[in-house]
Coordinates of C-alpha atoms in Angstrom, one line a residue:
X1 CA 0.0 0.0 0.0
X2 CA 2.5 2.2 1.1
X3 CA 4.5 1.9 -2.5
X4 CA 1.5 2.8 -4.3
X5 CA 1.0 6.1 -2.2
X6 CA 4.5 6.6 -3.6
X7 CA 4.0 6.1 -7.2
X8 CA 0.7 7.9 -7.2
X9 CA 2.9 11.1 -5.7
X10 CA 5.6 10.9 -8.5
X11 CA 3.4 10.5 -11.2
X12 CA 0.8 13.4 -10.0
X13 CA 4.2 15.3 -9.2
X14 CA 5.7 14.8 -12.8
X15 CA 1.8 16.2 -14.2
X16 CA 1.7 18.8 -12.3
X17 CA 5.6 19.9 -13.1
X18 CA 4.2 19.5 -17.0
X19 CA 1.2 21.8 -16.5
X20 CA 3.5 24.7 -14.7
X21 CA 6.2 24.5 -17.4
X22 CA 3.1 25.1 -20.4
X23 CA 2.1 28.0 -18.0
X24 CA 5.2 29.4 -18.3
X25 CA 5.8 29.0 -21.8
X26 CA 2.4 30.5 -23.0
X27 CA 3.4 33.5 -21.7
X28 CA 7.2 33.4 -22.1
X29 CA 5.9 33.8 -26.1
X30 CA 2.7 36.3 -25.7
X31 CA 3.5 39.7 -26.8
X32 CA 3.4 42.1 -24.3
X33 CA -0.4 44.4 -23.6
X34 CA 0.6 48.0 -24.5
X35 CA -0.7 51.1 -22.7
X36 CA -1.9 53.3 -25.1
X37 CA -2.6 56.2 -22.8
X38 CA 0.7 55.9 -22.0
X39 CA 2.3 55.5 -25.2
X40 CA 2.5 59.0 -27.0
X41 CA 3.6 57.7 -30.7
X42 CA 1.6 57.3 -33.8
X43 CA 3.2 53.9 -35.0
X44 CA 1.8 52.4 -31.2
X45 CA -1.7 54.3 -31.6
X46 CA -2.3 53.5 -35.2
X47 CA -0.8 49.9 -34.9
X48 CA 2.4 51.0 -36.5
X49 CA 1.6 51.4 -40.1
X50 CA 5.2 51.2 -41.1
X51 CA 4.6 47.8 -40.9
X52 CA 2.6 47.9 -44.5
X53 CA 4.0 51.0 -45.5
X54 CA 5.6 50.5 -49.1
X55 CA 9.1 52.3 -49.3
X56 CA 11.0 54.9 -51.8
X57 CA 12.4 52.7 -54.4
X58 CA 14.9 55.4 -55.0
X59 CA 15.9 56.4 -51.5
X60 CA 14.9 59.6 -49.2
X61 CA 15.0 62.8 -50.2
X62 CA 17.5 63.9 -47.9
X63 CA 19.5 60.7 -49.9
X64 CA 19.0 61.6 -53.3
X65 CA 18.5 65.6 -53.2
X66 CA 21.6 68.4 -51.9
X67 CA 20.2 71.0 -50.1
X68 CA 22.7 73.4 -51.5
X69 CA 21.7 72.5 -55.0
X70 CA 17.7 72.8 -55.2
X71 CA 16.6 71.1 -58.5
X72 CA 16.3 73.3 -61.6
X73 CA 13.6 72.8 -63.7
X74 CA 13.8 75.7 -65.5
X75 CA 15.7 74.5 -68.5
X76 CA 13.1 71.4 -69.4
X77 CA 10.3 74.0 -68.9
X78 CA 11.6 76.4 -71.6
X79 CA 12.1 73.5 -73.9
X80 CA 8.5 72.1 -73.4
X81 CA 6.6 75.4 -72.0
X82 CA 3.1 73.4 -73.6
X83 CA 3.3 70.8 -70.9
X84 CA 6.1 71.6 -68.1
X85 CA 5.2 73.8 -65.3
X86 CA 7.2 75.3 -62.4
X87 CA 4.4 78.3 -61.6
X88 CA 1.2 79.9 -62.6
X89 CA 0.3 83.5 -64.3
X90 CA 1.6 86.0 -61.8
X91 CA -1.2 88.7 -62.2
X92 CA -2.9 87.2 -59.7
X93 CA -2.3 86.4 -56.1
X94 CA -3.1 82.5 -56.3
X95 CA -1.3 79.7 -55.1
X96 CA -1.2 75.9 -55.0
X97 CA -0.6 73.8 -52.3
X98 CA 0.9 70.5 -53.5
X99 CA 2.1 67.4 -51.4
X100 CA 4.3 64.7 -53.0
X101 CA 5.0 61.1 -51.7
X102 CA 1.6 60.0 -49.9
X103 CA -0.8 58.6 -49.5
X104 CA 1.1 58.3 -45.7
X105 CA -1.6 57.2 -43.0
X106 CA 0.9 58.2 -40.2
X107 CA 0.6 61.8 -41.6
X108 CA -1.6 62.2 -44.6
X109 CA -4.8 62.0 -42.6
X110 CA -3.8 65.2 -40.1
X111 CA -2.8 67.2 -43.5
X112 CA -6.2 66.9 -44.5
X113 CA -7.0 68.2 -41.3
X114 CA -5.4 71.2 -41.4
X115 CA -6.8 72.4 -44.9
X116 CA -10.4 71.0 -43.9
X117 CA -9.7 73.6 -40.9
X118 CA -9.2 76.4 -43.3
X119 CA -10.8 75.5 -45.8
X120 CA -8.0 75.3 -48.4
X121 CA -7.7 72.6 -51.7
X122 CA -4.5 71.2 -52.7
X123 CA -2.9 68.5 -55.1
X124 CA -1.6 65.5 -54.1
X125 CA 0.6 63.8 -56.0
X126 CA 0.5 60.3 -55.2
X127 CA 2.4 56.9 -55.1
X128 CA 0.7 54.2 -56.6
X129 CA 1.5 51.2 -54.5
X130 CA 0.7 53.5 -51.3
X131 CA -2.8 54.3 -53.1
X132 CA -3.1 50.5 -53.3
X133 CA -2.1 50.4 -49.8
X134 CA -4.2 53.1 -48.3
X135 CA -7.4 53.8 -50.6
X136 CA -9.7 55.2 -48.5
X137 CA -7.3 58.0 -47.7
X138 CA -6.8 59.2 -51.5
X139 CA -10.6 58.9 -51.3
X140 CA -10.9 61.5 -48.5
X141 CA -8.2 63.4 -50.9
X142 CA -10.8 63.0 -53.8
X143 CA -14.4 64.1 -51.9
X144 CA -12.9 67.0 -49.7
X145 CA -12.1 68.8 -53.2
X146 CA -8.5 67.9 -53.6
X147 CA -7.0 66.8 -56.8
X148 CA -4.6 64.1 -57.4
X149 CA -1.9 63.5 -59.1
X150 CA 0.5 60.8 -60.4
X151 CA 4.0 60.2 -59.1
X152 CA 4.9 57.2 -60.1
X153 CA 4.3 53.8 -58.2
X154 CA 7.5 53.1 -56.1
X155 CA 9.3 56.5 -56.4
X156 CA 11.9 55.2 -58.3
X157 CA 14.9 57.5 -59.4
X158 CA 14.1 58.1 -62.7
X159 CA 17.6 59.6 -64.2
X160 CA 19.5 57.0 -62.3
X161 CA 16.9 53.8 -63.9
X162 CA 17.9 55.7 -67.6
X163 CA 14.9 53.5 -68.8
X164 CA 11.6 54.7 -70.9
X165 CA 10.3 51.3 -70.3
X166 CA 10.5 52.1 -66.9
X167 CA 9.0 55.5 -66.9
X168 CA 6.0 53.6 -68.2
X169 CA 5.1 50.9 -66.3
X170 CA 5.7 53.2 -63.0
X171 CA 3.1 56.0 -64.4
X172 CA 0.8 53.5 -66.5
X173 CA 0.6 51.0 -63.3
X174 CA -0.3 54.2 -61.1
X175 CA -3.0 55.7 -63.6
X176 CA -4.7 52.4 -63.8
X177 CA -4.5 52.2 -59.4
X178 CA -5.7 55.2 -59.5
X179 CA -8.4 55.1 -61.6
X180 CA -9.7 52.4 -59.8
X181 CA -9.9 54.3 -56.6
X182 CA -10.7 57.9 -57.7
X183 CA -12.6 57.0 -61.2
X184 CA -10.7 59.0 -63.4
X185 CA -6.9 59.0 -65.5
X186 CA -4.9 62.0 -64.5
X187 CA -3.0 63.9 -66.7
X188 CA -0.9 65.8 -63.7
X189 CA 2.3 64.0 -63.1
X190 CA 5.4 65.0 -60.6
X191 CA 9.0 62.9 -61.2
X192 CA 10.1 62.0 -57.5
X193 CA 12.7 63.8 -57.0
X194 CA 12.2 66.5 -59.6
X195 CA 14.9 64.3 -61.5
X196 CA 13.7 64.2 -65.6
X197 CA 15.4 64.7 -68.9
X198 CA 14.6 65.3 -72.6
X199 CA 13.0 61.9 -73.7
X200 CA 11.4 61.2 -70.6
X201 CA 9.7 64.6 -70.6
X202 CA 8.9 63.7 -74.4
X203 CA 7.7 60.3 -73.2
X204 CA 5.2 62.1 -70.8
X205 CA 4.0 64.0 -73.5
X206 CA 3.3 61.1 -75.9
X207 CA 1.2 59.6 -72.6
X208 CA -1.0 62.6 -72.5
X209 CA 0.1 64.1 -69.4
X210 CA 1.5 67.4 -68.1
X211 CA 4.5 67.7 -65.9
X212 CA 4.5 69.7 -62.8
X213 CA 7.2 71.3 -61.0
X214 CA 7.6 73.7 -58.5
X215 CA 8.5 77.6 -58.0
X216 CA 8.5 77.4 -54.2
X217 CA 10.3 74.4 -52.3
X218 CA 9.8 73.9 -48.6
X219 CA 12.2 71.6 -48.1
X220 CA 10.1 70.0 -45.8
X221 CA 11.9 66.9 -46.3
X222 CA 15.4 68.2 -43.7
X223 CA 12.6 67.9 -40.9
X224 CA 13.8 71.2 -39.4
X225 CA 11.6 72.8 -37.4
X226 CA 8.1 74.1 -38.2
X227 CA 9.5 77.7 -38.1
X228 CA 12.0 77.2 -40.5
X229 CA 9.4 75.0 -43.1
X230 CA 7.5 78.0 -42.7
X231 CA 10.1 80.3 -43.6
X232 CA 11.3 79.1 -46.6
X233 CA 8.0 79.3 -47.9
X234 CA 6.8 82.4 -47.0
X235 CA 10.1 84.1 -47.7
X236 CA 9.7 83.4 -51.2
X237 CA 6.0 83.1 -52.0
X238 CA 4.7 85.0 -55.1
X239 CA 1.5 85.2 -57.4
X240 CA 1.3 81.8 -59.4
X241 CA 3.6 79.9 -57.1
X242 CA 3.3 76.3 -56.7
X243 CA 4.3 75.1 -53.4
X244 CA 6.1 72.1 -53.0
X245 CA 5.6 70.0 -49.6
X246 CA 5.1 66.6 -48.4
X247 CA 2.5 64.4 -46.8
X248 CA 4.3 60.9 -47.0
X249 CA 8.0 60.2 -45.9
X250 CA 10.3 57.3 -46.3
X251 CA 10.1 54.4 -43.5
X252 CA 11.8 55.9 -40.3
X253 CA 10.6 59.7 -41.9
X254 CA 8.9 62.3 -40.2
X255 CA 6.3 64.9 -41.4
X256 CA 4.8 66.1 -38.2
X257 CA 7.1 69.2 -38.9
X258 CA 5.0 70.0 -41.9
X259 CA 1.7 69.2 -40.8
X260 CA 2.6 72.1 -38.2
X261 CA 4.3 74.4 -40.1
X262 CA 0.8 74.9 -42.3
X263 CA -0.7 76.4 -39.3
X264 CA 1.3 79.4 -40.1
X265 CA 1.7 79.2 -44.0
X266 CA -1.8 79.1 -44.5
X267 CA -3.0 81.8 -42.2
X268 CA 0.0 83.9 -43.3
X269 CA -0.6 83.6 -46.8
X270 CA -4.3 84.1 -46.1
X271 CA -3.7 87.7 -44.4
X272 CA -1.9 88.8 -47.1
X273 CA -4.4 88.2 -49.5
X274 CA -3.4 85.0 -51.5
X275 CA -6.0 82.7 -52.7
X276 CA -5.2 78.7 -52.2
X277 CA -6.3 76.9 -55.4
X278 CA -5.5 73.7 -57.0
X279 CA -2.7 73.0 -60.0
X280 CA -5.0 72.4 -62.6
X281 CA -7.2 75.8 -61.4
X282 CA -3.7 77.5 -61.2
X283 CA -2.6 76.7 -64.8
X284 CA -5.8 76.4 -66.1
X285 CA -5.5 72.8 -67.7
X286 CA -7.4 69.7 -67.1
X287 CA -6.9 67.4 -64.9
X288 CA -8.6 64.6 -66.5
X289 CA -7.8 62.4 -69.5

């Protein structure tokens, strides 16, 4: 009798040690509960949309563009003045907003915020696969009275690639994206970077579209602070300018700098009696194929 008081012991001991060690091991691999009261960042709030967020095929801004040399534009627009733009007609005080590189849902979103707050339209010139990605924000783009444009799908630098092929299946994938989410082909199109030459301008051409520039550049892209974004535009603003700023950023990038920086572009701009409208109002085109 006494032995089997002793086996029963070893083998309930030898369960029981089984049953602690599964314990332990369910929650050795359980990820962690997060606070979200107490976690101040977008990526925690949002459920870190980095996670899905397709990258620049070419690199950052900051990797790709010097400061010191701003892109010049000005010799492609003279050679194609029917269907390059860097500004409007300067006899009247209008402007265009324009945002490059979204749709970005850890920043896009509170741009439309701001301009919803002021009631101001802008362009958006968008990434295809990030359209893909995020619909429902170039959809909020497309009903608050915003127009979009096409710049590219991957953001691939086009100069470097040297390819017309290329061009091509980055601007024809992102039309057809696009057209699925917003019902129409757009004929605005913005080279990441700024970066074109002669045949690929031609190329645009021969696809129907119109190339947009810039005359202002915010150079929103350093991430210096809100004061300084806002500087650089308003130092420089003129009748017919087309402002260039972002609403999307590589993985790891930041835009919260911009989004804050429009709370004193816009009422600046405002007071001194400019009128924010779109590209296609600016320049008087269509935007629409």
């Amino acid at each position: 009798m006494k032995d089997l008081i002793v086996k029963w012991l070893l083998v309930t001991g030898v369960i029981f040690s089984f049953y602690i060690t599964d314990i332990i091991t369910v929650h050795a691999n359980q990820e962690p509960l997060i606070n979200v009261s107490q976690q101040g960042s977008k990526s925690v709030i949002q459920g870190d949309p980095e996670e899905d967020l397709p990258d620049l095929d070419g690199g950052s801004e900051n990797s790709v563009r010097d400061p010191q040399q701003p892109v010049d534009l000005r010799i492609l627009q003279q050679r194609y003045p029917d269907i390059f733009f860097l500004q409007g007609p300067t006899d009247q005080k209008r402007v265009a907003l324009t945002f490059d590189d979204g749709p970005d849902p850890r920043f896009s979103n509170d741009v439309l915020d701001v301009l919803k707050q002021y009631n101001v339209p802008a362009t958006f010139f968008v990434l295809g696969s990030r359209a893909v990605a995020n619909p429902e924000i170039v959809k909020r783009m497309q009903n608050e009275g915003h127009v979009i444009g096409n710049h590219t799908y991957a953001h691939p630098n086009l100069v470097e690639e040297s390819d017309l092929s290329t061009l091509e299946q980055e601007v024809t994938k992102t039309e057809d994206a696009l057209n699925g989410i917003i019902g129409y082909r757009t004929k605005l199109f913005r080279p990441p970077y700024g970066f074109l030459y002669n045949e690929l301008v031609e190329k645009l051409r021969d696809m129907n579209y119109y190339v947009i520039g810039w005359s202002v550049d915010s150079l929103d892209w350093q991430e210096e602070p809100p004061e300084v974004i806002a500087s650089n535009v308003l130092d420089i603003t003129h009748p017919g300018a087309i402002i260039l700023m972002h609403d999307g950023a590589e993985s790891g990038g930041d835009r919260t700098n911009t989004i804050e920086s429009l709370h004193q572009i816009i009422p600046t701009l405002l007071e001194q009696g400019y009128e924010f409208v779109t590209v296609p109002e600016l320049l008087n085109i269509p935007f629409k194929k």
